[in-house]
């Protein structure tokens, strides 16, 4: 054994000497391997295609999360699903055509040509090339720069859109439009060629128009496909890009999860109280297309995500027989991939319902029964679809009337659900949600419960009735919007109310907190930290959530129809932390 060991040792010494003699060659070989490793690593996720490929088939993958689109062997089948956005009074305002936000898009394309074949056109077909993802809220949608090609009957309309992000919805319109006749419109082949600051549109081999790229796509090309009138459908049988220089066809689904900072407010809160969740309402477009936003959302400050609007009725159930969960699925998928739990908002609400819901008749007993079945079906389908993925739901949102107590309604809001079913709509909704997912925690969510005493008494009486009837309700969401001076929340009052609910066997959550900055950053910061602290130190208050990531997307409609930019959140428009965020960090670190 000893002889064998010393022989091995000699062999090793010999080999090391050899390596030393040939050290430069050895280094060169190791270097080449390291370089190859780095190149492979860099190219690993973003590229579906290498930059040198000449023609890229954009239909290959990444179309499985697009509303109204079904990928099949002969191409993408596009059908009318009638997604629209209503005004606060429930009247139709704008169409909400789908974009492939969670799928294939082009990034930094430089010059390119895109060739498409629109086949089996039945009625009309629209294809759009967006420079950035439009901002979609539940009362309006702001169009961004892009090119829109709309085929109807015997013509094609080419429209160039400028950036309408800050424009009132009613004032959004294309910068220029051109309409041309088409000889045949059941199959149309299109080519869009971008060369420097010019973009040329060709249809069926004919050159239609050359536009300046000023109002069109620059950094990215997001793709939109839609059928815009009832009954319309078509098939995108070919979509290829060529001439791409530094560009790649990206697929937003394949992006890796974001790294989490260990000093985020979620981590700090967990250290103080394990299991406590710090949440935020999020919007899908920026979560995929704005990396500043996504890094902030997923970088460790939050452990829970509430889809701000994506689960509201008009987005997922746009027509009586059409459920389309694809966009909400994408947001839920992205949240779960980044290890955020999801709170569902909201199943039964007086707002954000599509026009068809608002138009349901409620005169006869059978009308009312239909309304009830429509509500139950919506809850079953939605909660069932997300079973195991969405941990808790706002089953009923804002059941109370505005600040005065409505005569004869026990203070309840007179919307369609109440008018058809009376107070029983609430118990029915909770039962349906519980049956669809017995493990989900079920909430009633309301604003103005933090201060106004009369409102609180009305609410308390309501939840007491529900509890005594054995309705499967787990807790209460205090929206905690502090919109203007005078709305400030008193700590002791809030704490008392949370404790009262705990005695009834109900948990609480601060569900939608945002605070105006009209009294300055210090007052704003104090209000945030005070309310967060009340919740964190009350055992029955299980989570605290703010109603938006940053002021960059903090937009609301003014009464005159113009768009307002608010200053209410923890990050500002430049995505820098505000004093409010620092106050939460300090409070949680002390
Ligand atoms: C708001 C959204 O944040 C906006 O994007 C939308 O345009 C209007 O609705 N109470 C609620 C939320 O329960 O659904 C509301 O969300 C804010 C008030």
Coordinates of C-alpha atoms and ligand atoms in Angstrom, one line a residue:
X1 CA 0.0 0.0 0.0
X2 CA 2.8 2.4 1.0
X3 CA 4.7 1.7 -2.2
X4 CA 1.6 2.3 -4.3
X5 CA 0.8 5.6 -2.5
X6 CA 4.3 7.1 -3.1
X7 CA 4.0 6.0 -6.8
X8 CA 0.8 8.0 -7.1
X9 CA 2.3 11.0 -5.4
X10 CA 5.2 11.0 -7.9
X11 CA 2.8 10.8 -10.8
X12 CA 0.9 13.9 -9.5
X13 CA 4.2 15.8 -9.1
X14 CA 5.1 14.9 -12.6
X15 CA 1.8 16.2 -13.9
X16 CA 2.0 19.4 -12.1
X17 CA 5.5 20.0 -13.5
X18 CA 4.2 19.4 -17.0
X19 CA 1.3 21.8 -16.5
X20 CA 3.8 24.4 -15.3
X21 CA 6.0 23.9 -18.4
X22 CA 3.0 24.4 -20.6
X23 CA 1.3 27.0 -18.4
X24 CA 0.5 29.5 -21.2
X25 CA -1.1 26.8 -23.3
X26 CA -3.0 25.6 -20.3
X27 CA -4.2 29.1 -19.5
X28 CA -5.3 29.6 -23.1
X29 CA -7.3 26.4 -23.1
X30 CA -9.0 27.2 -19.8
X31 CA -9.7 30.7 -21.1
X32 CA -11.5 29.5 -24.2
X33 CA -13.7 27.2 -22.1
X34 CA -14.6 30.0 -19.7
X35 CA -15.4 32.3 -22.6
X36 CA -17.7 29.7 -24.2
X37 CA -19.4 29.3 -20.9
X38 CA -20.0 33.0 -20.5
X39 CA -21.4 33.3 -24.1
X40 CA -23.8 30.3 -23.5
X41 CA -24.9 31.8 -20.2
X42 CA -25.6 35.2 -21.6
X43 CA -27.6 33.8 -24.4
X44 CA -29.5 31.4 -22.3
X45 CA -32.9 32.9 -21.7
X46 CA -33.7 36.0 -23.8
X47 CA -33.2 34.6 -27.2
X48 CA -35.6 32.3 -29.0
X49 CA -33.6 32.9 -32.1
X50 CA -30.1 33.9 -32.7
X51 CA -29.4 37.3 -34.1
X52 CA -28.0 35.9 -37.3
X53 CA -31.1 33.9 -38.2
X54 CA -32.6 35.6 -41.2
X55 CA -36.3 34.9 -40.9
X56 CA -38.0 34.4 -37.5
X57 CA -41.3 32.7 -37.2
X58 CA -43.1 34.8 -34.6
X59 CA -45.9 32.3 -34.3
X60 CA -43.7 29.5 -32.9
X61 CA -44.6 30.0 -29.3
X62 CA -45.8 32.5 -26.7
X63 CA -49.4 33.1 -27.7
X64 CA -51.1 31.1 -25.0
X65 CA -52.0 34.0 -22.7
X66 CA -53.7 36.3 -25.1
X67 CA -57.4 37.2 -24.7
X68 CA -59.5 36.1 -27.6
X69 CA -56.7 34.1 -29.3
X70 CA -56.4 30.4 -29.5
X71 CA -53.1 28.9 -31.0
X72 CA -53.9 26.0 -33.4
X73 CA -51.9 24.1 -35.9
X74 CA -52.9 26.3 -38.8
X75 CA -52.2 29.6 -36.9
X76 CA -53.7 31.8 -34.3
X77 CA -57.5 31.8 -34.3
X78 CA -58.8 35.2 -33.3
X79 CA -62.4 35.6 -32.3
X80 CA -64.6 38.4 -31.0
X81 CA -64.8 38.4 -27.2
X82 CA -66.1 42.0 -26.8
X83 CA -63.8 43.2 -24.0
X84 CA -64.7 46.8 -23.3
X85 CA -64.2 49.4 -20.6
X86 CA -67.1 51.0 -18.9
X87 CA -67.5 54.4 -17.3
X88 CA -68.2 54.6 -13.6
X89 CA -71.9 54.7 -14.3
X90 CA -71.6 51.4 -16.2
X91 CA -72.0 52.7 -19.7
X92 CA -69.6 51.5 -22.4
X93 CA -66.7 53.8 -23.0
X94 CA -63.9 52.1 -25.0
X95 CA -63.0 48.8 -26.6
X96 CA -60.1 47.0 -24.9
X97 CA -58.4 44.9 -27.7
X98 CA -55.9 42.3 -26.7
X99 CA -52.1 42.7 -26.8
X100 CA -49.7 39.8 -26.5
X101 CA -48.2 41.2 -23.3
X102 CA -47.1 37.8 -21.8
X103 CA -45.6 36.3 -24.9
X104 CA -43.8 37.0 -28.1
X105 CA -42.6 40.6 -28.9
X106 CA -39.6 42.2 -30.6
X107 CA -37.1 44.2 -28.6
X108 CA -34.8 46.8 -30.0
X109 CA -35.5 45.7 -33.6
X110 CA -33.7 48.4 -35.5
X111 CA -34.8 48.0 -39.2
X112 CA -37.1 45.1 -39.8
X113 CA -39.8 43.7 -42.0
X114 CA -42.8 41.8 -40.6
X115 CA -44.9 39.7 -43.0
X116 CA -48.3 38.5 -42.0
X117 CA -51.1 36.5 -43.6
X118 CA -54.6 37.2 -42.3
X119 CA -56.8 34.3 -43.5
X120 CA -60.4 33.2 -43.2
X121 CA -61.4 36.7 -42.4
X122 CA -65.0 36.6 -41.4
X123 CA -66.2 40.2 -40.9
X124 CA -63.1 42.1 -39.9
X125 CA -59.6 41.7 -38.6
X126 CA -57.3 44.1 -36.8
X127 CA -53.6 43.8 -36.2
X128 CA -51.6 46.3 -34.1
X129 CA -47.9 47.0 -33.6
X130 CA -47.4 48.9 -30.3
X131 CA -44.3 50.8 -29.1
X132 CA -45.2 50.2 -25.5
X133 CA -48.0 48.5 -23.6
X134 CA -51.1 50.7 -23.2
X135 CA -52.1 51.6 -19.6
X136 CA -55.4 49.9 -18.8
X137 CA -57.5 50.8 -15.8
X138 CA -61.0 49.8 -15.1
X139 CA -62.5 53.2 -16.2
X140 CA -60.3 54.0 -19.1
X141 CA -57.5 52.8 -21.3
X142 CA -54.7 55.1 -22.6
X143 CA -53.4 54.3 -26.1
X144 CA -49.7 54.4 -26.8
X145 CA -47.7 55.0 -30.0
X146 CA -48.2 52.4 -32.7
X147 CA -49.5 51.3 -36.1
X148 CA -53.0 49.8 -36.5
X149 CA -54.2 48.0 -39.5
X150 CA -57.9 47.3 -39.6
X151 CA -59.5 45.2 -42.3
X152 CA -63.3 45.5 -42.8
X153 CA -65.3 44.3 -45.7
X154 CA -63.5 45.7 -48.7
X155 CA -61.0 48.0 -47.3
X156 CA -58.1 48.4 -45.0
X157 CA -57.5 51.4 -42.7
X158 CA -54.0 52.3 -41.8
X159 CA -53.8 54.4 -38.6
X160 CA -50.8 55.9 -36.9
X161 CA -51.2 56.5 -33.2
X162 CA -49.2 58.9 -31.2
X163 CA -48.7 58.7 -27.5
X164 CA -52.1 59.4 -25.9
X165 CA -51.1 58.4 -22.4
X166 CA -52.1 61.7 -20.8
X167 CA -55.1 62.4 -22.9
X168 CA -58.7 62.0 -21.8
X169 CA -60.1 58.8 -23.2
X170 CA -62.7 60.7 -25.3
X171 CA -59.9 62.7 -27.0
X172 CA -57.7 59.8 -28.0
X173 CA -57.5 59.3 -31.7
X174 CA -54.9 58.4 -34.3
X175 CA -52.5 61.1 -35.6
X176 CA -53.2 60.1 -39.2
X177 CA -55.4 57.5 -41.0
X178 CA -55.5 56.3 -44.6
X179 CA -58.1 54.0 -46.1
X180 CA -57.6 51.8 -49.2
X181 CA -59.9 49.5 -51.1
X182 CA -59.0 45.8 -51.2
X183 CA -59.9 43.5 -54.1
X184 CA -60.5 40.6 -51.8
X185 CA -60.7 40.7 -48.1
X186 CA -61.0 37.1 -47.0
X187 CA -57.3 36.6 -47.1
X188 CA -54.9 39.5 -46.9
X189 CA -51.1 39.4 -46.9
X190 CA -49.4 42.3 -45.2
X191 CA -45.8 43.5 -45.0
X192 CA -44.6 46.3 -42.7
X193 CA -41.1 47.4 -43.6
X194 CA -39.2 49.7 -41.3
X195 CA -36.1 51.4 -42.6
X196 CA -34.7 54.2 -40.5
X197 CA -37.3 56.8 -39.9
X198 CA -39.7 55.5 -42.5
X199 CA -42.2 52.7 -42.3
X200 CA -43.9 51.3 -45.4
X201 CA -47.2 49.3 -45.4
X202 CA -47.9 46.8 -48.2
X203 CA -51.1 44.8 -48.6
X204 CA -51.5 41.9 -51.1
X205 CA -48.2 43.0 -52.8
X206 CA -49.3 46.7 -53.2
X207 CA -47.4 49.5 -51.6
X208 CA -50.1 51.4 -49.7
X209 CA -48.3 54.1 -47.7
X210 CA -45.0 55.2 -46.2
X211 CA -45.2 56.8 -42.8
X212 CA -42.7 58.6 -40.6
X213 CA -41.7 56.4 -37.7
X214 CA -42.0 59.4 -35.3
X215 CA -45.4 58.2 -34.1
X216 CA -44.8 54.5 -34.5
X217 CA -42.7 51.8 -33.0
X218 CA -39.3 52.6 -31.6
X219 CA -37.7 50.3 -29.0
X220 CA -40.1 47.4 -29.0
X221 CA -42.9 45.9 -31.0
X222 CA -45.7 44.5 -29.0
X223 CA -48.3 42.7 -31.0
X224 CA -52.1 43.1 -30.9
X225 CA -54.7 41.0 -32.6
X226 CA -58.4 41.4 -32.4
X227 CA -61.8 40.8 -34.0
X228 CA -63.9 43.8 -33.0
X229 CA -67.5 43.2 -33.9
X230 CA -69.9 40.5 -32.7
X231 CA -69.4 37.3 -34.8
X232 CA -66.1 38.4 -36.4
X233 CA -63.2 35.9 -36.6
X234 CA -60.0 35.3 -38.5
X235 CA -56.8 33.3 -38.5
X236 CA -53.3 34.6 -38.4
X237 CA -51.7 31.9 -40.5
X238 CA -48.2 33.5 -40.9
X239 CA -46.3 36.0 -38.9
X240 CA -42.6 36.3 -39.7
X241 CA -39.9 38.9 -39.2
X242 CA -36.8 39.4 -41.1
X243 CA -34.0 41.9 -41.5
X244 CA -33.7 42.1 -37.7
X245 CA -30.2 43.3 -36.8
X246 CA -29.4 43.4 -33.1
X247 CA -32.9 42.4 -32.3
X248 CA -34.4 39.3 -30.8
X249 CA -37.9 37.9 -30.6
X250 CA -38.5 37.8 -26.9
X251 CA -41.0 35.9 -24.9
X252 CA -42.1 37.6 -21.7
X253 CA -43.0 34.3 -20.1
X254 CA -39.5 33.0 -20.1
X255 CA -38.0 35.9 -18.0
X256 CA -36.4 34.6 -14.8
X257 CA -37.8 35.6 -11.4
X258 CA -36.4 38.8 -9.8
X259 CA -33.9 38.6 -6.9
X260 CA -35.4 39.5 -3.6
X261 CA -33.6 41.9 -1.2
X262 CA -33.4 40.8 2.4
X263 CA -34.1 44.3 3.6
X264 CA -37.4 44.7 1.8
X265 CA -40.4 45.6 4.0
X266 CA -41.9 42.1 3.6
X267 CA -38.6 40.6 5.1
X268 CA -38.6 43.2 7.9
X269 CA -42.2 42.5 8.7
X270 CA -41.7 38.7 8.7
X271 CA -38.8 39.2 11.2
X272 CA -41.2 41.0 13.5
X273 CA -44.2 38.8 12.9
X274 CA -43.8 35.6 10.9
X275 CA -46.7 34.9 8.5
X276 CA -47.7 38.6 8.2
X277 CA -48.1 39.6 4.6
X278 CA -47.2 42.9 3.0
X279 CA -49.2 43.4 -0.2
X280 CA -49.6 45.7 -3.2
X281 CA -52.1 46.1 -6.0
X282 CA -50.5 45.6 -9.4
X283 CA -51.2 46.1 -13.0
X284 CA -50.2 43.6 -15.6
X285 CA -48.9 45.8 -18.4
X286 CA -46.0 47.5 -16.5
X287 CA -45.3 44.3 -14.6
X288 CA -44.2 42.8 -17.9
X289 CA -43.0 45.8 -19.9
X290 CA -41.4 48.2 -17.4
X291 CA -38.4 46.7 -15.6
X292 CA -38.2 49.4 -13.0
X293 CA -41.8 48.6 -12.0
X294 CA -41.3 44.9 -12.1
X295 CA -38.1 45.0 -10.0
X296 CA -39.9 47.1 -7.4
X297 CA -42.9 44.9 -7.4
X298 CA -41.0 41.6 -7.1
X299 CA -37.8 42.7 -5.5
X300 CA -38.6 41.8 -1.9
X301 CA -40.8 44.5 -0.5
X302 CA -44.0 42.6 -1.1
X303 CA -45.2 39.1 -0.3
X304 CA -48.7 39.4 -1.6
X305 CA -50.2 40.8 -4.9
X306 CA -53.7 41.9 -5.5
X307 CA -54.6 42.3 -9.2
X308 CA -55.7 45.9 -9.3
X309 CA -58.3 45.5 -12.1
X310 CA -57.5 42.3 -14.0
X311 CA -60.0 40.2 -12.1
X312 CA -62.9 42.7 -12.3
X313 CA -65.9 41.4 -14.2
X314 CA -65.5 43.4 -17.4
X315 CA -62.0 41.9 -18.0
X316 CA -62.7 38.2 -17.4
X317 CA -66.4 37.9 -18.3
X318 CA -66.9 40.4 -21.1
X319 CA -70.0 38.7 -22.6
X320 CA -72.7 36.4 -21.1
X321 CA -71.1 33.3 -22.5
X322 CA -67.5 34.4 -22.7
X323 CA -65.0 33.9 -19.8
X324 CA -61.4 34.8 -20.7
X325 CA -59.0 34.4 -17.9
X326 CA -55.8 34.6 -20.0
X327 CA -54.6 38.0 -18.9
X328 CA -55.5 37.4 -15.2
X329 CA -53.8 34.0 -15.5
X330 CA -50.6 35.7 -16.8
X331 CA -50.5 38.1 -13.8
X332 CA -51.2 35.3 -11.3
X333 CA -48.5 33.2 -13.0
X334 CA -46.0 36.0 -12.8
X335 CA -46.8 36.7 -9.1
X336 CA -46.5 33.0 -8.2
X337 CA -43.3 32.6 -10.2
X338 CA -41.9 35.5 -8.1
X339 CA -43.2 33.9 -4.9
X340 CA -46.0 36.4 -4.1
X341 CA -49.3 35.0 -2.8
X342 CA -52.3 36.3 -4.6
X343 CA -55.4 38.0 -3.2
X344 CA -58.3 38.1 -5.6
X345 CA -60.2 41.4 -6.1
X346 CA -63.2 41.2 -6.7
X347 CA -66.2 39.0 -7.4
X348 CA -69.3 41.0 -6.7
X349 CA -69.1 44.8 -7.1
X350 CA -71.4 47.6 -8.3
X351 CA -68.6 48.9 -10.6
X352 CA -66.5 47.6 -13.5
X353 CA -69.2 45.4 -14.7
X354 CA -69.6 45.0 -18.5
X355 CA -72.5 46.8 -20.2
X356 CA -74.4 43.4 -20.6
X357 CA -74.5 42.9 -16.8
X358 CA -75.7 46.4 -16.2
X359 CA -78.5 45.8 -18.8
X360 CA -79.9 42.7 -17.2
X361 CA -83.6 43.2 -16.5
X362 CA -84.7 43.0 -12.9
X363 CA -88.5 43.4 -13.1
X364 CA -90.0 39.9 -12.8
X365 CA -89.3 37.1 -10.4
X366 CA -87.6 35.1 -13.3
X367 CA -85.5 38.2 -14.1
X368 CA -84.3 38.2 -10.6
X369 CA -83.6 34.5 -10.6
X370 CA -81.5 35.0 -13.7
X371 CA -79.5 37.8 -12.0
X372 CA -78.9 35.4 -9.1
X373 CA -77.7 32.5 -11.4
X374 CA -75.5 34.9 -13.4
X375 CA -73.8 36.0 -10.2
X376 CA -73.4 32.5 -8.9
X377 CA -72.0 31.2 -12.2
X378 CA -69.5 34.1 -12.3
X379 CA -68.3 33.2 -8.8
X380 CA -68.1 29.5 -9.4
X381 CA -66.2 29.8 -12.7
X382 CA -63.8 32.4 -11.4
X383 CA -63.0 31.0 -8.0
X384 CA -63.0 27.5 -9.5
X385 CA -60.6 28.5 -12.2
X386 CA -58.1 29.9 -9.7
X387 CA -58.6 27.3 -7.0
X388 CA -55.3 26.6 -5.2
X389 CA -53.7 29.7 -6.9
X390 CA -55.6 32.5 -5.3
X391 CA -55.5 32.2 -1.5
X392 CA -58.1 34.8 -0.5
X393 CA -60.9 36.8 -2.2
X394 CA -62.8 40.0 -1.8
X395 CA -66.1 38.3 -2.4
X396 CA -68.2 41.4 -2.0
X397 CA -66.7 44.8 -2.6
X398 CA -68.2 48.0 -1.3
X399 CA -71.7 46.9 -0.2
X400 CA -72.4 50.1 1.7
X401 CA -74.1 53.1 0.1
X402 CA -72.2 56.4 -0.1
X403 CA -71.9 58.3 3.2
X404 CA -75.6 58.8 3.8
X405 CA -77.7 55.7 4.9
X406 CA -80.0 54.9 2.0
X407 CA -83.6 54.7 3.2
X408 CA -84.9 51.1 3.5
X409 CA -81.7 49.4 2.5
X410 CA -80.0 49.2 5.9
X411 CA -77.3 51.4 4.5
X412 CA -76.6 49.1 1.6
X413 CA -75.8 50.3 -1.9
X414 CA -78.6 50.1 -4.5
X415 CA -76.8 48.5 -7.4
X416 CA -78.0 45.7 -9.6
X417 CA -77.2 42.9 -7.1
X418 CA -79.1 44.6 -4.3
X419 CA -82.0 45.7 -6.4
X420 CA -82.5 42.2 -7.7
X421 CA -81.8 40.1 -4.6
X422 CA -81.9 42.5 -1.6
X423 CA -79.3 41.9 1.2
X424 CA -79.4 38.1 0.4
X425 CA -77.0 38.6 -2.5
X426 CA -74.2 38.9 0.0
X427 CA -74.8 35.5 1.8
X428 CA -75.4 33.9 -1.6
X429 CA -72.1 35.2 -3.0
X430 CA -70.1 34.0 0.0
X431 CA -71.7 30.5 -0.1
X432 CA -71.0 30.1 -3.8
X433 CA -67.3 31.2 -3.3
X434 CA -66.9 28.8 -0.4
X435 CA -68.3 25.9 -2.3
X436 CA -66.0 26.7 -5.3
X437 CA -62.9 26.7 -3.1
X438 CA -63.4 25.7 0.5
X439 CA -59.8 26.6 1.4
X440 CA -59.9 30.2 0.2
X441 CA -60.2 32.9 2.8
X442 CA -63.3 35.1 2.0
X443 CA -63.5 38.8 2.7
X444 CA -65.9 41.7 2.5
X445 CA -64.1 44.8 1.5
X446 CA -65.2 48.4 2.2
X447 CA -64.0 52.0 2.3
X448 CA -64.5 54.6 5.0
X449 CA -64.8 52.1 7.8
X450 CA -61.8 53.7 9.6
X451 CA -63.4 56.9 10.7
X452 CA -67.1 57.7 10.2
X453 CA -69.0 56.3 13.1
X454 CA -72.4 56.0 11.5
X455 CA -70.9 54.1 8.5
X456 CA -69.1 51.8 10.9
X457 CA -72.2 51.0 12.9
X458 CA -74.1 50.1 9.7
X459 CA -71.2 47.9 8.6
X460 CA -70.9 46.2 12.0
X461 CA -74.6 45.4 12.0
X462 CA -74.2 43.9 8.5
X463 CA -71.3 41.6 9.4
X464 CA -72.9 40.6 12.7
X465 CA -76.0 39.6 10.8
X466 CA -73.9 37.6 8.3
X467 CA -72.0 35.8 11.1
X468 CA -75.2 35.0 13.0
X469 CA -76.6 33.5 9.8
X470 CA -73.6 31.2 9.5
X471 CA -72.4 32.8 6.2
X472 CA -68.8 31.6 5.4
X473 CA -67.1 34.9 5.8
X474 CA -63.5 35.0 7.2
X475 CA -62.7 38.7 7.4
X476 CA -63.0 42.3 6.6
X477 CA -60.9 44.5 4.3
X478 CA -60.4 48.1 5.5
X479 CA -59.6 49.9 2.2
X480 CA -58.0 52.8 4.1
X481 CA -57.9 55.2 1.2
X482 CA -56.6 58.6 2.5
X483 CA -57.5 60.6 -0.6
X484 CA -57.6 64.1 0.8
X485 CA -57.0 66.2 4.0
X486 CA -59.7 65.2 6.4
X487 CA -59.6 61.5 5.5
X488 CA -56.7 60.8 7.9
X489 CA -57.2 57.6 9.9
X490 CA -57.0 57.7 13.7
X491 CA -54.9 54.8 15.1
X492 CA -57.0 54.2 18.2
X493 CA -60.3 54.1 16.3
X494 CA -58.9 51.6 13.8
X495 CA -57.4 49.4 16.5
X496 CA -60.7 49.4 18.4
X497 CA -62.6 48.3 15.2
X498 CA -60.2 45.5 14.4
X499 CA -60.6 44.2 18.0
X500 CA -64.4 44.4 17.7
X501 CA -64.3 42.3 14.6
X502 CA -61.9 39.8 16.3
X503 CA -64.5 39.3 19.0
X504 CA -67.0 38.3 16.2
X505 CA -64.5 35.8 14.9
X506 CA -63.4 37.9 11.9
X507 CA -59.9 38.7 10.8
X508 CA -59.0 42.1 9.3
X509 CA -56.7 43.3 6.5
X510 CA -55.7 46.7 5.5
X511 CA -56.5 46.2 1.8
X512 CA -55.9 49.3 -0.3
X513 CA -54.0 51.9 1.6
X514 CA -52.9 55.0 -0.2
X515 CA -52.2 58.5 1.2
X516 CA -52.3 61.9 -0.4
X517 CA -49.3 64.2 -0.2
X518 CA -51.2 67.5 0.1
X519 CA -49.9 68.0 3.7
X520 CA -46.4 67.2 2.7
X521 CA -44.2 64.1 2.7
X522 CA -43.7 63.9 6.4
X523 CA -47.4 63.8 7.2
X524 CA -47.9 61.2 4.4
X525 CA -45.1 59.1 5.8
X526 CA -46.4 59.2 9.3
X527 CA -49.9 58.1 8.3
X528 CA -48.5 55.2 6.4
X529 CA -46.3 54.0 9.3
X530 CA -49.0 54.5 11.9
X531 CA -51.6 52.5 10.1
X532 CA -49.2 49.7 9.1
X533 CA -48.1 49.5 12.8
X534 CA -51.6 49.2 14.1
X535 CA -52.2 46.2 11.8
X536 CA -48.9 44.6 12.5
X537 CA -49.5 44.8 16.3
X538 CA -53.1 43.4 16.2
X539 CA -53.0 39.6 16.0
X540 CA -56.3 39.4 14.0
X541 CA -55.0 41.8 11.3
X542 CA -53.3 39.4 8.9
X543 CA -52.0 41.7 6.1
X544 CA -51.3 45.2 5.1
X545 CA -51.6 46.2 1.4
X546 CA -51.0 49.4 -0.5
X547 CA -53.0 50.2 -3.6
X548 CA -50.2 50.7 -6.1
X549 CA -46.5 50.4 -6.6
X550 CA -45.5 53.8 -7.8
X551 CA -46.8 57.2 -8.8
X552 CA -45.7 56.4 -12.4
X553 CA -49.0 54.6 -12.9
X554 CA -51.0 56.5 -10.4
X555 CA -53.6 58.0 -12.8
X556 CA -57.2 58.7 -12.3
X557 CA -59.9 60.4 -14.3
X558 CA -61.0 63.9 -13.2
X559 CA -64.6 65.0 -13.4
X560 CA -63.8 67.0 -16.5
X561 CA -62.5 63.8 -18.2
X562 CA -58.8 64.7 -18.0
X563 CA -56.2 62.4 -16.5
X564 CA -54.7 63.2 -13.1
X565 CA -51.3 62.1 -11.9
X566 CA -51.4 61.4 -8.1
X567 CA -48.6 61.4 -5.4
X568 CA -49.9 58.7 -3.1
X569 CA -47.5 55.8 -3.2
X570 CA -44.3 54.4 -1.8
X571 CA -42.3 55.1 -5.0
X572 CA -42.4 58.2 -7.1
X573 CA -42.7 58.7 -10.8
X574 CA -39.0 58.2 -11.2
X575 CA -39.4 54.9 -9.2
X576 CA -37.4 56.4 -6.4
X577 CA -38.4 55.4 -2.8
X578 CA -40.4 58.2 -1.1
X579 CA -40.2 59.2 2.5
X580 CA -43.3 57.0 3.2
X581 CA -41.3 53.9 2.2
X582 CA -38.4 55.0 4.5
X583 CA -40.8 55.5 7.3
X584 CA -42.1 52.0 6.9
X585 CA -38.6 50.6 6.9
X586 CA -37.7 52.6 10.0
X587 CA -40.8 51.5 11.8
X588 CA -40.1 47.9 11.0
X589 CA -36.4 48.1 11.9
X590 CA -36.9 49.7 15.3
Ligands
LIG1 C1 -59.6 51.5 -8.7 C2 -58.4 51.2 -9.6 O1 -57.3 51.4 -8.8 C3 -58.4 52.1 -10.8 O2 -57.4 51.6 -11.7 C4 -59.7 52.0 -11.5 O3 -59.7 52.8 -12.7 C5 -60.9 52.3 -10.6 O4 -60.8 51.4 -9.5 N1 -61.9 50.7 -4.2 C6 -61.7 49.5 -4.9 C7 -60.9 49.4 -6.0 O5 -62.2 48.4 -4.3 O6 -61.3 48.4 -6.9 C8 -60.7 50.7 -6.7 O7 -59.7 50.5 -7.7 C9 -60.3 51.8 -5.8 C10 -61.4 51.9 -4.7

